[in-house]
Amino acid sequence: ATEWPFPDPLWIPFLAAQDQGFYEQNGLDVTVQPPPDNSTTMKMLAGGQAQVGLSAITDVVFGAAEGLPVLSVANMSRSNNWGLFSLDEQPIEVSALAGKTIGIYNDSWTAAMLPLMLESGGLTMDDVQTVAATTSVIPLLLGGKIDVATEVTNLGGVEITTSGGGEPQVLLAPEAGAPDTPVWVYVANADFAGENPDVVTAWLEATKQGAEWATENAEEAVALFEQAYPEVASAHEYNLEAWSATVPLLTKDGEFFT
């Protein structure tokens, strides 16, 4: 199960592992299954519709609080590269956001991080107006419909620059009261993982091999992504830039995943 209903370059390690035979070499038959919306991945895992997947670390935290049988098995990314983006010439000041319109997603990450950032400037969610997007919030920013967008640098930030928005002003969450925690983690159904630890380990190892191959062969990896999901092929510049911007987030001291 993927973290998002619409194809994005974060799925490339799965596709690379399939194409290069890494899953097959590890005795696995893997299907990539998107959720119907951006808040269903944990339910798919908890209900057994998926055994493993990718999600935000906050989904795991909130899922555990609800008693869902889900657990994280490895970090995908290694830092918090989420934050606020604007097209203004002046740097973003949290205290100056009172009365402003902020584009958000109705996901657990925004629910956890945005209040922390606002608190650092003496604000609460009641002090701002929010507009929720179901696909991308960036067109709202580019169209002047919102003052500030919430996004990650490797997806939303790249979308701004490749869509002609220039270099945006960016205030990352760890610079304004939020923890520098990884955004994305690989997750598993806890019962399945308990009964099949070798399978989960093999899946993670094969996915890691896919990430390594896609890092070394970015053009081919993006081509696989566009072949698998032709509806995104027209955004080739974005796909390539987004994957290239994702790669540095995947390693620490040269090591993929922990």
C-alpha atoms as an extended CHARMM CRD file, in Angstrom:
* protein
*
       258  EXT
         1         1  ALA       CA              0.0000000000        0.0000000000        0.0000000000  PROA      1               0.0000000000
         2         2  THR       CA              1.3470000000        3.4130000000       -0.9620000000  PROA      2               0.0000000000
         3         3  GLU       CA              1.1160000000        6.6220000000        1.0440000000  PROA      3               0.0000000000
         4         4  TRP       CA             -0.8970000000        8.5410000000       -1.5290000000  PROA      4               0.0000000000
         5         5  PRO       CA             -3.6900000000        7.7790000000       -4.0150000000  PROA      5               0.0000000000
         6         6  PHE       CA             -2.0370000000        9.6040000000       -6.9240000000  PROA      6               0.0000000000
         7         7  PRO       CA              1.2800000000        8.3150000000       -8.3780000000  PROA      7               0.0000000000
         8         8  ASP       CA              4.3630000000       10.0950000000       -7.0530000000  PROA      8               0.0000000000
         9         9  PRO       CA              8.1070000000        9.4500000000       -7.3630000000  PROA      9               0.0000000000
        10        10  LEU       CA              8.2790000000        7.9970000000       -3.8440000000  PROA      10              0.0000000000
        11        11  TRP       CA              6.9740000000        4.7950000000       -5.4020000000  PROA      11              0.0000000000
        12        12  ILE       CA             10.0320000000        4.4080000000       -7.6220000000  PROA      12              0.0000000000
        13        13  PRO       CA             11.9120000000        1.9840000000       -5.2990000000  PROA      13              0.0000000000
        14        14  PHE       CA              8.9600000000       -0.4420000000       -5.5310000000  PROA      14              0.0000000000
        15        15  LEU       CA              8.8840000000       -0.2530000000       -9.3210000000  PROA      15              0.0000000000
        16        16  ALA       CA             12.6560000000       -0.6000000000       -9.6070000000  PROA      16              0.0000000000
        17        17  ALA       CA             12.6350000000       -3.6430000000       -7.3260000000  PROA      17              0.0000000000
        18        18  GLN       CA              9.9530000000       -5.2190000000       -9.5110000000  PROA      18              0.0000000000
        19        19  ASP       CA             11.6260000000       -4.4060000000      -12.8190000000  PROA      19              0.0000000000
        20        20  GLN       CA             15.1090000000       -5.4710000000      -11.7520000000  PROA      20              0.0000000000
        21        21  GLY       CA             13.8520000000       -8.7250000000      -10.2630000000  PROA      21              0.0000000000
        22        22  PHE       CA             14.8630000000       -7.9470000000       -6.6790000000  PROA      22              0.0000000000
        23        23  TYR       CA             11.5020000000       -9.0170000000       -5.2790000000  PROA      23              0.0000000000
        24        24  GLU       CA             11.5300000000      -12.2090000000       -7.3330000000  PROA      24              0.0000000000
        25        25  GLN       CA             15.0880000000      -12.9720000000       -6.2220000000  PROA      25              0.0000000000
        26        26  ASN       CA             13.8770000000      -12.7000000000       -2.6300000000  PROA      26              0.0000000000
        27        27  GLY       CA             10.9800000000      -15.0780000000       -3.2820000000  PROA      27              0.0000000000
        28        28  LEU       CA              8.3180000000      -12.3780000000       -3.3070000000  PROA      28              0.0000000000
        29        29  ASP       CA              5.3610000000      -11.5400000000       -5.5620000000  PROA      29              0.0000000000
        30        30  VAL       CA              4.5990000000       -7.8520000000       -4.9040000000  PROA      30              0.0000000000
        31        31  THR       CA              1.6920000000       -5.7090000000       -6.0910000000  PROA      31              0.0000000000
        32        32  VAL       CA              1.7780000000       -1.9090000000       -5.6370000000  PROA      32              0.0000000000
        33        33  GLN       CA             -1.6740000000       -0.8490000000       -4.4140000000  PROA      33              0.0000000000
        34        34  PRO       CA             -2.5620000000        2.8430000000       -3.9540000000  PROA      34              0.0000000000
        35        35  PRO       CA             -5.1980000000        3.7070000000       -1.3400000000  PROA      35              0.0000000000
        36        36  PRO       CA             -8.4630000000        5.3440000000       -2.4150000000  PROA      36              0.0000000000
        37        37  ASP       CA             -7.5410000000        8.5660000000       -0.5780000000  PROA      37              0.0000000000
        38        38  ASN       CA             -4.7060000000       10.0390000000        1.4880000000  PROA      38              0.0000000000
        39        39  SER       CA             -5.9610000000        8.7280000000        4.8320000000  PROA      39              0.0000000000
        40        40  THR       CA             -6.6400000000        5.0420000000        4.1300000000  PROA      40              0.0000000000
        41        41  THR       CA             -3.1970000000        3.3940000000        4.0110000000  PROA      41              0.0000000000
        42        42  MET       CA             -3.2720000000        2.5040000000        7.7160000000  PROA      42              0.0000000000
        43        43  LYS       CA             -6.7770000000        1.0410000000        7.3990000000  PROA      43              0.0000000000
        44        44  MET       CA             -5.6530000000       -1.1180000000        4.4780000000  PROA      44              0.0000000000
        45        45  LEU       CA             -2.7650000000       -2.4340000000        6.5400000000  PROA      45              0.0000000000
        46        46  ALA       CA             -4.8310000000       -2.8940000000        9.6850000000  PROA      46              0.0000000000
        47        47  GLY       CA             -7.5540000000       -4.7210000000        7.7680000000  PROA      47              0.0000000000
        48        48  GLY       CA             -5.1590000000       -7.0490000000        5.9570000000  PROA      48              0.0000000000
        49        49  GLN       CA             -5.8190000000       -5.5860000000        2.4980000000  PROA      49              0.0000000000
        50        50  ALA       CA             -2.0750000000       -4.9200000000        2.4080000000  PROA      50              0.0000000000
        51        51  GLN       CA              0.7520000000       -6.5090000000        4.3680000000  PROA      51              0.0000000000
        52        52  VAL       CA              3.4350000000       -3.8290000000        3.9800000000  PROA      52              0.0000000000
        53        53  GLY       CA              3.5860000000       -0.3010000000        2.6560000000  PROA      53              0.0000000000
        54        54  LEU       CA              4.7560000000        3.2820000000        2.7970000000  PROA      54              0.0000000000
        55        55  SER       CA              3.2650000000        6.0050000000        4.9590000000  PROA      55              0.0000000000
        56        56  ALA       CA              3.9800000000        9.0770000000        7.0410000000  PROA      56              0.0000000000
        57        57  ILE       CA              5.3900000000        8.3890000000       10.4850000000  PROA      57              0.0000000000
        58        58  THR       CA              2.4690000000       10.3050000000       12.0060000000  PROA      58              0.0000000000
        59        59  ASP       CA              0.0620000000        7.7590000000       10.4920000000  PROA      59              0.0000000000
        60        60  VAL       CA              1.8060000000        5.0610000000       12.5060000000  PROA      60              0.0000000000
        61        61  VAL       CA              1.6490000000        7.1470000000       15.6900000000  PROA      61              0.0000000000
        62        62  PHE       CA             -2.0440000000        7.9640000000       15.2980000000  PROA      62              0.0000000000
        63        63  GLY       CA             -2.7820000000        4.3890000000       14.2220000000  PROA      63              0.0000000000
        64        64  ALA       CA             -1.1290000000        3.0310000000       17.3390000000  PROA      64              0.0000000000
        65        65  ALA       CA             -3.1460000000        5.4600000000       19.4600000000  PROA      65              0.0000000000
        66        66  GLU       CA             -6.3010000000        3.9740000000       17.9190000000  PROA      66              0.0000000000
        67        67  GLY       CA             -5.0940000000        0.4470000000       18.5870000000  PROA      67              0.0000000000
        68        68  LEU       CA             -4.5260000000       -0.4450000000       14.9430000000  PROA      68              0.0000000000
        69        69  PRO       CA             -2.1450000000       -3.4090000000       14.3890000000  PROA      69              0.0000000000
        70        70  VAL       CA              0.4320000000       -1.4390000000       12.3740000000  PROA      70              0.0000000000
        71        71  LEU       CA              4.1160000000       -0.7770000000       12.9880000000  PROA      71              0.0000000000
        72        72  SER       CA              7.0140000000        0.9120000000       11.2530000000  PROA      72              0.0000000000
        73        73  VAL       CA              9.8340000000       -1.3650000000       10.1050000000  PROA      73              0.0000000000
        74        74  ALA       CA             12.2740000000        1.1870000000        8.6570000000  PROA      74              0.0000000000
        75        75  ASN       CA             12.6790000000        4.8710000000        7.9220000000  PROA      75              0.0000000000
        76        76  MET       CA             12.4590000000        5.7020000000        4.2360000000  PROA      76              0.0000000000
        77        77  SER       CA             13.5550000000        9.3330000000        4.5800000000  PROA      77              0.0000000000
        78        78  ARG       CA             15.9050000000       10.6130000000        7.2440000000  PROA      78              0.0000000000
        79        79  SER       CA             14.7510000000       14.1490000000        8.0840000000  PROA      79              0.0000000000
        80        80  ASN       CA             11.7770000000       16.5110000000        8.2510000000  PROA      80              0.0000000000
        81        81  ASN       CA             11.7870000000       18.3820000000        4.9510000000  PROA      81              0.0000000000
        82        82  TRP       CA              8.1590000000       19.5400000000        5.2930000000  PROA      82              0.0000000000
        83        83  GLY       CA              7.2590000000       23.1510000000        5.8650000000  PROA      83              0.0000000000
        84        84  LEU       CA              5.6520000000       26.3220000000        4.5880000000  PROA      84              0.0000000000
        85        85  PHE       CA              6.1060000000       27.7070000000        1.0630000000  PROA      85              0.0000000000
        86        86  SER       CA              5.2180000000       31.1330000000       -0.3060000000  PROA      86              0.0000000000
        87        87  LEU       CA              5.8530000000       33.1660000000       -3.4440000000  PROA      87              0.0000000000
        88        88  ASP       CA              6.4540000000       36.4070000000       -1.5210000000  PROA      88              0.0000000000
        89        89  GLU       CA              9.7720000000       38.2070000000       -1.6510000000  PROA      89              0.0000000000
        90        90  GLN       CA             10.0120000000       38.3510000000        2.1470000000  PROA      90              0.0000000000
        91        91  PRO       CA             10.9410000000       35.3330000000        4.2900000000  PROA      91              0.0000000000
        92        92  ILE       CA              8.0650000000       33.5630000000        5.9980000000  PROA      92              0.0000000000
        93        93  GLU       CA              7.4380000000       34.7070000000        9.5780000000  PROA      93              0.0000000000
        94        94  VAL       CA              5.0530000000       32.4740000000       11.5120000000  PROA      94              0.0000000000
        95        95  SER       CA              3.7700000000       35.3400000000       13.6650000000  PROA      95              0.0000000000
        96        96  ALA       CA              2.7560000000       37.2010000000       10.4820000000  PROA      96              0.0000000000
        97        97  LEU       CA              0.4700000000       34.3890000000        9.2980000000  PROA      97              0.0000000000
        98        98  ALA       CA             -2.4990000000       35.5580000000       11.3990000000  PROA      98              0.0000000000
        99        99  GLY       CA             -5.4760000000       35.9610000000        9.0720000000  PROA      99              0.0000000000
       100       100  LYS       CA             -3.6100000000       34.3850000000        6.1530000000  PROA      100             0.0000000000
       101       101  THR       CA             -4.8770000000       31.4830000000        4.0490000000  PROA      101             0.0000000000
       102       102  ILE       CA             -2.8440000000       28.2770000000        4.2210000000  PROA      102             0.0000000000
       103       103  GLY       CA             -3.2120000000       25.4080000000        1.7800000000  PROA      103             0.0000000000
       104       104  ILE       CA             -3.1760000000       22.0340000000        3.5430000000  PROA      104             0.0000000000
       105       105  TYR       CA             -3.9000000000       18.3400000000        3.1060000000  PROA      105             0.0000000000
       106       106  ASN       CA             -6.3220000000       16.4560000000        5.3410000000  PROA      106             0.0000000000
       107       107  ASP       CA             -3.6400000000       14.0770000000        6.5360000000  PROA      107             0.0000000000
       108       108  SER       CA             -2.0790000000       13.1510000000        9.8580000000  PROA      108             0.0000000000
       109       109  TRP       CA              1.1980000000       14.8910000000        9.0590000000  PROA      109             0.0000000000
       110       110  THR       CA             -0.4260000000       18.3020000000        8.6350000000  PROA      110             0.0000000000
       111       111  ALA       CA             -2.5780000000       17.7200000000       11.7130000000  PROA      111             0.0000000000
       112       112  ALA       CA              0.5380000000       17.0630000000       13.7820000000  PROA      112             0.0000000000
       113       113  MET       CA              3.0380000000       19.5390000000       12.3480000000  PROA      113             0.0000000000
       114       114  LEU       CA              1.1360000000       22.6950000000       11.4310000000  PROA      114             0.0000000000
       115       115  PRO       CA             -0.1210000000       23.4570000000       14.9880000000  PROA      115             0.0000000000
       116       116  LEU       CA              3.4570000000       23.0980000000       16.2730000000  PROA      116             0.0000000000
       117       117  MET       CA              4.7440000000       25.5880000000       13.7130000000  PROA      117             0.0000000000
       118       118  LEU       CA              1.9530000000       28.0550000000       14.4490000000  PROA      118             0.0000000000
       119       119  GLU       CA              2.5710000000       27.7450000000       18.1760000000  PROA      119             0.0000000000
       120       120  SER       CA              6.1770000000       28.8460000000       17.6480000000  PROA      120             0.0000000000
       121       121  GLY       CA              4.7910000000       32.1790000000       16.4320000000  PROA      121             0.0000000000
       122       122  GLY       CA              2.1780000000       32.5280000000       19.1360000000  PROA      122             0.0000000000
       123       123  LEU       CA             -0.6620000000       31.3850000000       16.8780000000  PROA      123             0.0000000000
       124       124  THR       CA             -3.2030000000       28.5710000000       16.8150000000  PROA      124             0.0000000000
       125       125  MET       CA             -5.1890000000       26.9910000000       13.9950000000  PROA      125             0.0000000000
       126       126  ASP       CA             -8.0110000000       29.4140000000       14.8200000000  PROA      126             0.0000000000
       127       127  ASP       CA             -5.7790000000       32.3280000000       13.7900000000  PROA      127             0.0000000000
       128       128  VAL       CA             -5.4320000000       31.1610000000       10.1700000000  PROA      128             0.0000000000
       129       129  GLN       CA             -7.7340000000       30.0730000000        7.3840000000  PROA      129             0.0000000000
       130       130  THR       CA             -7.0750000000       26.6850000000        5.8010000000  PROA      130             0.0000000000
       131       131  VAL       CA             -7.9910000000       25.3430000000        2.3630000000  PROA      131             0.0000000000
       132       132  ALA       CA             -7.6800000000       21.5750000000        1.8920000000  PROA      132             0.0000000000
       133       133  ALA       CA             -6.5180000000       20.0750000000       -1.3990000000  PROA      133             0.0000000000
       134       134  THR       CA             -7.1870000000       16.5040000000       -2.5080000000  PROA      134             0.0000000000
       135       135  THR       CA             -4.3930000000       16.3160000000       -5.1110000000  PROA      135             0.0000000000
       136       136  SER       CA             -1.7680000000       19.0760000000       -5.0110000000  PROA      136             0.0000000000
       137       137  VAL       CA             -1.9760000000       22.3230000000       -3.0740000000  PROA      137             0.0000000000
       138       138  ILE       CA              0.6460000000       23.9940000000       -5.2860000000  PROA      138             0.0000000000
       139       139  PRO       CA             -1.7230000000       25.0910000000       -8.1000000000  PROA      139             0.0000000000
       140       140  LEU       CA             -3.6610000000       27.0290000000       -5.4550000000  PROA      140             0.0000000000
       141       141  LEU       CA             -0.4710000000       28.8320000000       -4.4750000000  PROA      141             0.0000000000
       142       142  LEU       CA              0.5620000000       29.5220000000       -8.0620000000  PROA      142             0.0000000000
       143       143  GLY       CA             -2.9260000000       30.7920000000       -8.8200000000  PROA      143             0.0000000000
       144       144  GLY       CA             -2.9590000000       33.1990000000       -5.8830000000  PROA      144             0.0000000000
       145       145  LYS       CA             -5.7990000000       31.3480000000       -4.1420000000  PROA      145             0.0000000000
       146       146  ILE       CA             -3.7840000000       30.8870000000       -0.9400000000  PROA      146             0.0000000000
       147       147  ASP       CA             -1.0190000000       32.8440000000        0.7660000000  PROA      147             0.0000000000
       148       148  VAL       CA              1.0730000000       29.8870000000        1.9440000000  PROA      148             0.0000000000
       149       149  ALA       CA              1.2730000000       26.1990000000        1.0530000000  PROA      149             0.0000000000
       150       150  THR       CA              2.2460000000       23.2870000000        3.2860000000  PROA      150             0.0000000000
       151       151  GLU       CA              4.4690000000       20.8330000000        1.4230000000  PROA      151             0.0000000000
       152       152  VAL       CA              7.7280000000       18.8840000000        1.2950000000  PROA      152             0.0000000000
       153       153  THR       CA             10.7640000000       20.1640000000       -0.5770000000  PROA      153             0.0000000000
       154       154  ASN       CA             11.1860000000       17.1530000000       -2.8650000000  PROA      154             0.0000000000
       155       155  LEU       CA              7.5780000000       17.1580000000       -4.1150000000  PROA      155             0.0000000000
       156       156  GLY       CA              5.8060000000       20.4830000000       -3.5940000000  PROA      156             0.0000000000
       157       157  GLY       CA              8.9830000000       22.5260000000       -3.7130000000  PROA      157             0.0000000000
       158       158  VAL       CA              9.9730000000       20.9250000000       -6.9970000000  PROA      158             0.0000000000
       159       159  GLU       CA              6.4490000000       21.4150000000       -8.3620000000  PROA      159             0.0000000000
       160       160  ILE       CA              6.7260000000       25.1480000000       -7.7440000000  PROA      160             0.0000000000
       161       161  THR       CA             10.0420000000       25.5290000000       -9.5680000000  PROA      161             0.0000000000
       162       162  THR       CA              9.1600000000       23.2530000000      -12.5010000000  PROA      162             0.0000000000
       163       163  SER       CA              5.7850000000       24.9940000000      -12.9370000000  PROA      163             0.0000000000
       164       164  GLY       CA              7.3710000000       28.3980000000      -13.4350000000  PROA      164             0.0000000000
       165       165  GLY       CA              6.8710000000       29.6630000000       -9.8950000000  PROA      165             0.0000000000
       166       166  GLY       CA             10.5340000000       30.4870000000       -9.3870000000  PROA      166             0.0000000000
       167       167  GLU       CA             12.3610000000       29.8830000000       -6.1390000000  PROA      167             0.0000000000
       168       168  PRO       CA              9.8570000000       30.0080000000       -3.2600000000  PROA      168             0.0000000000
       169       169  GLN       CA             10.3690000000       31.2360000000        0.2530000000  PROA      169             0.0000000000
       170       170  VAL       CA             10.5960000000       28.1600000000        2.4940000000  PROA      170             0.0000000000
       171       171  LEU       CA             10.3420000000       27.7570000000        6.2550000000  PROA      171             0.0000000000
       172       172  LEU       CA             10.9960000000       24.1570000000        7.2420000000  PROA      172             0.0000000000
       173       173  ALA       CA              9.1450000000       22.7340000000       10.2250000000  PROA      173             0.0000000000
       174       174  PRO       CA             12.2500000000       22.0150000000       12.3710000000  PROA      174             0.0000000000
       175       175  GLU       CA             13.1360000000       25.7240000000       12.0970000000  PROA      175             0.0000000000
       176       176  ALA       CA              9.8120000000       26.6190000000       13.7180000000  PROA      176             0.0000000000
       177       177  GLY       CA              9.0000000000       24.3690000000       16.6380000000  PROA      177             0.0000000000
       178       178  ALA       CA              8.5010000000       20.9400000000       15.0480000000  PROA      178             0.0000000000
       179       179  PRO       CA             10.7260000000       17.8590000000       15.5210000000  PROA      179             0.0000000000
       180       180  ASP       CA             13.2470000000       16.8440000000       12.8760000000  PROA      180             0.0000000000
       181       181  THR       CA             11.6780000000       13.4270000000       12.4340000000  PROA      181             0.0000000000
       182       182  PRO       CA             11.6590000000       11.3990000000        9.2120000000  PROA      182             0.0000000000
       183       183  VAL       CA              8.5490000000       12.0850000000        7.1650000000  PROA      183             0.0000000000
       184       184  TRP       CA              8.0910000000        8.6560000000        5.5370000000  PROA      184             0.0000000000
       185       185  VAL       CA              8.4650000000        5.1780000000        6.9630000000  PROA      185             0.0000000000
       186       186  TYR       CA              7.9700000000        1.6670000000        5.6550000000  PROA      186             0.0000000000
       187       187  VAL       CA              5.1960000000       -0.0080000000        7.5940000000  PROA      187             0.0000000000
       188       188  ALA       CA              3.6910000000       -3.4450000000        8.1160000000  PROA      188             0.0000000000
       189       189  ASN       CA              0.6250000000       -5.1380000000        9.4970000000  PROA      189             0.0000000000
       190       190  ALA       CA              1.8550000000       -6.1020000000       12.9720000000  PROA      190             0.0000000000
       191       191  ASP       CA              0.2340000000       -9.5420000000       12.9660000000  PROA      191             0.0000000000
       192       192  PHE       CA              1.6240000000      -10.3820000000        9.5260000000  PROA      192             0.0000000000
       193       193  ALA       CA              5.0840000000       -9.1420000000       10.5410000000  PROA      193             0.0000000000
       194       194  GLY       CA              4.9720000000      -11.1890000000       13.7370000000  PROA      194             0.0000000000
       195       195  GLU       CA              4.1080000000      -14.3490000000       11.8210000000  PROA      195             0.0000000000
       196       196  ASN       CA              6.3150000000      -13.6510000000        8.7930000000  PROA      196             0.0000000000
       197       197  PRO       CA              9.3720000000      -11.6740000000        9.9130000000  PROA      197             0.0000000000
       198       198  ASP       CA             11.5520000000      -13.1810000000        7.1780000000  PROA      198             0.0000000000
       199       199  VAL       CA              9.0850000000      -12.0980000000        4.4910000000  PROA      199             0.0000000000
       200       200  VAL       CA              8.9890000000       -8.5150000000        5.7640000000  PROA      200             0.0000000000
       201       201  THR       CA             12.7830000000       -8.4480000000        6.0110000000  PROA      201             0.0000000000
       202       202  ALA       CA             13.0950000000       -9.8020000000        2.4650000000  PROA      202             0.0000000000
       203       203  TRP       CA             10.6340000000       -7.2060000000        1.1710000000  PROA      203             0.0000000000
       204       204  LEU       CA             12.5400000000       -4.4150000000        2.8680000000  PROA      204             0.0000000000
       205       205  GLU       CA             15.8890000000       -5.6560000000        1.5380000000  PROA      205             0.0000000000
       206       206  ALA       CA             14.5430000000       -5.9160000000       -2.0060000000  PROA      206             0.0000000000
       207       207  THR       CA             12.9810000000       -2.4490000000       -1.7640000000  PROA      207             0.0000000000
       208       208  LYS       CA             16.3220000000       -1.1240000000       -0.5310000000  PROA      208             0.0000000000
       209       209  GLN       CA             18.0180000000       -2.6900000000       -3.5530000000  PROA      209             0.0000000000
       210       210  GLY       CA             15.4170000000       -0.9730000000       -5.7170000000  PROA      210             0.0000000000
       211       211  ALA       CA             16.1900000000        2.3820000000       -4.1190000000  PROA      211             0.0000000000
       212       212  GLU       CA             19.9150000000        1.8720000000       -4.6170000000  PROA      212             0.0000000000
       213       213  TRP       CA             19.4520000000        0.9370000000       -8.2710000000  PROA      213             0.0000000000
       214       214  ALA       CA             17.1120000000        3.8810000000       -8.8740000000  PROA      214             0.0000000000
       215       215  THR       CA             19.6350000000        6.2240000000       -7.2680000000  PROA      215             0.0000000000
       216       216  GLU       CA             22.3350000000        5.0720000000       -9.6540000000  PROA      216             0.0000000000
       217       217  ASN       CA             20.0070000000        5.0060000000      -12.6790000000  PROA      217             0.0000000000
       218       218  ALA       CA             17.7080000000        7.9870000000      -12.2130000000  PROA      218             0.0000000000
       219       219  GLU       CA             16.6760000000        8.4020000000      -15.8570000000  PROA      219             0.0000000000
       220       220  GLU       CA             15.7790000000        4.7210000000      -16.2300000000  PROA      220             0.0000000000
       221       221  ALA       CA             13.9910000000        4.7130000000      -12.8770000000  PROA      221             0.0000000000
       222       222  VAL       CA             11.8230000000        7.6920000000      -13.8280000000  PROA      222             0.0000000000
       223       223  ALA       CA             11.0740000000        6.0270000000      -17.1760000000  PROA      223             0.0000000000
       224       224  LEU       CA              9.8020000000        2.9620000000      -15.2790000000  PROA      224             0.0000000000
       225       225  PHE       CA              7.5850000000        5.2290000000      -13.1880000000  PROA      225             0.0000000000
       226       226  GLU       CA              6.1310000000        6.9060000000      -16.2700000000  PROA      226             0.0000000000
       227       227  GLN       CA              5.5930000000        3.5750000000      -18.0140000000  PROA      227             0.0000000000
       228       228  ALA       CA              3.7400000000        2.2060000000      -14.9950000000  PROA      228             0.0000000000
       229       229  TYR       CA              1.6330000000        5.3460000000      -14.6140000000  PROA      229             0.0000000000
       230       230  PRO       CA              1.3110000000        6.9960000000      -18.0440000000  PROA      230             0.0000000000
       231       231  GLU       CA             -1.0110000000        9.6610000000      -16.6280000000  PROA      231             0.0000000000
       232       232  VAL       CA              2.0710000000       11.3160000000      -15.0780000000  PROA      232             0.0000000000
       233       233  ALA       CA              4.3720000000       10.9300000000      -18.0930000000  PROA      233             0.0000000000
       234       234  SER       CA              3.6700000000       14.4470000000      -19.3600000000  PROA      234             0.0000000000
       235       235  ALA       CA              5.2840000000       15.8510000000      -16.2060000000  PROA      235             0.0000000000
       236       236  HSD       CA              8.6810000000       14.3530000000      -17.0180000000  PROA      236             0.0000000000
       237       237  GLU       CA             10.7330000000       17.3340000000      -15.8350000000  PROA      237             0.0000000000
       238       238  TYR       CA              8.9240000000       17.2930000000      -12.4980000000  PROA      238             0.0000000000
       239       239  ASN       CA              9.2570000000       13.5060000000      -12.1130000000  PROA      239             0.0000000000
       240       240  LEU       CA             12.9980000000       13.5860000000      -12.7290000000  PROA      240             0.0000000000
       241       241  GLU       CA             13.6040000000       16.5980000000      -10.5030000000  PROA      241             0.0000000000
       242       242  ALA       CA             11.3970000000       15.1890000000       -7.7290000000  PROA      242             0.0000000000
       243       243  TRP       CA             13.2010000000       11.8400000000       -7.7060000000  PROA      243             0.0000000000
       244       244  SER       CA             16.6000000000       13.5810000000       -7.8150000000  PROA      244             0.0000000000
       245       245  ALA       CA             15.5200000000       15.7160000000       -4.8420000000  PROA      245             0.0000000000
       246       246  THR       CA             14.2850000000       12.6280000000       -2.9890000000  PROA      246             0.0000000000
       247       247  VAL       CA             17.5370000000       10.6760000000       -3.2910000000  PROA      247             0.0000000000
       248       248  PRO       CA             19.5330000000       12.7890000000       -0.7610000000  PROA      248             0.0000000000
       249       249  LEU       CA             16.7460000000       12.2750000000        1.7860000000  PROA      249             0.0000000000
       250       250  LEU       CA             17.0850000000        8.4750000000        1.7000000000  PROA      250             0.0000000000
       251       251  THR       CA             20.5560000000        8.0060000000        3.1410000000  PROA      251             0.0000000000
       252       252  LYS       CA             22.6240000000        8.9540000000        6.1290000000  PROA      252             0.0000000000
       253       253  ASP       CA             26.3740000000        8.3860000000        6.0270000000  PROA      253             0.0000000000
       254       254  GLY       CA             25.7880000000        6.4710000000        2.8030000000  PROA      254             0.0000000000
       255       255  GLU       CA             23.3370000000        3.9860000000        4.3350000000  PROA      255             0.0000000000
       256       256  PHE       CA             19.7880000000        3.4600000000        3.0590000000  PROA      256             0.0000000000
       257       257  PHE       CA             16.9800000000        2.9730000000        5.5800000000  PROA      257             0.0000000000
       258       258  THR       CA             17.2120000000        2.0740000000        9.2580000000  PROA      258             0.0000000000
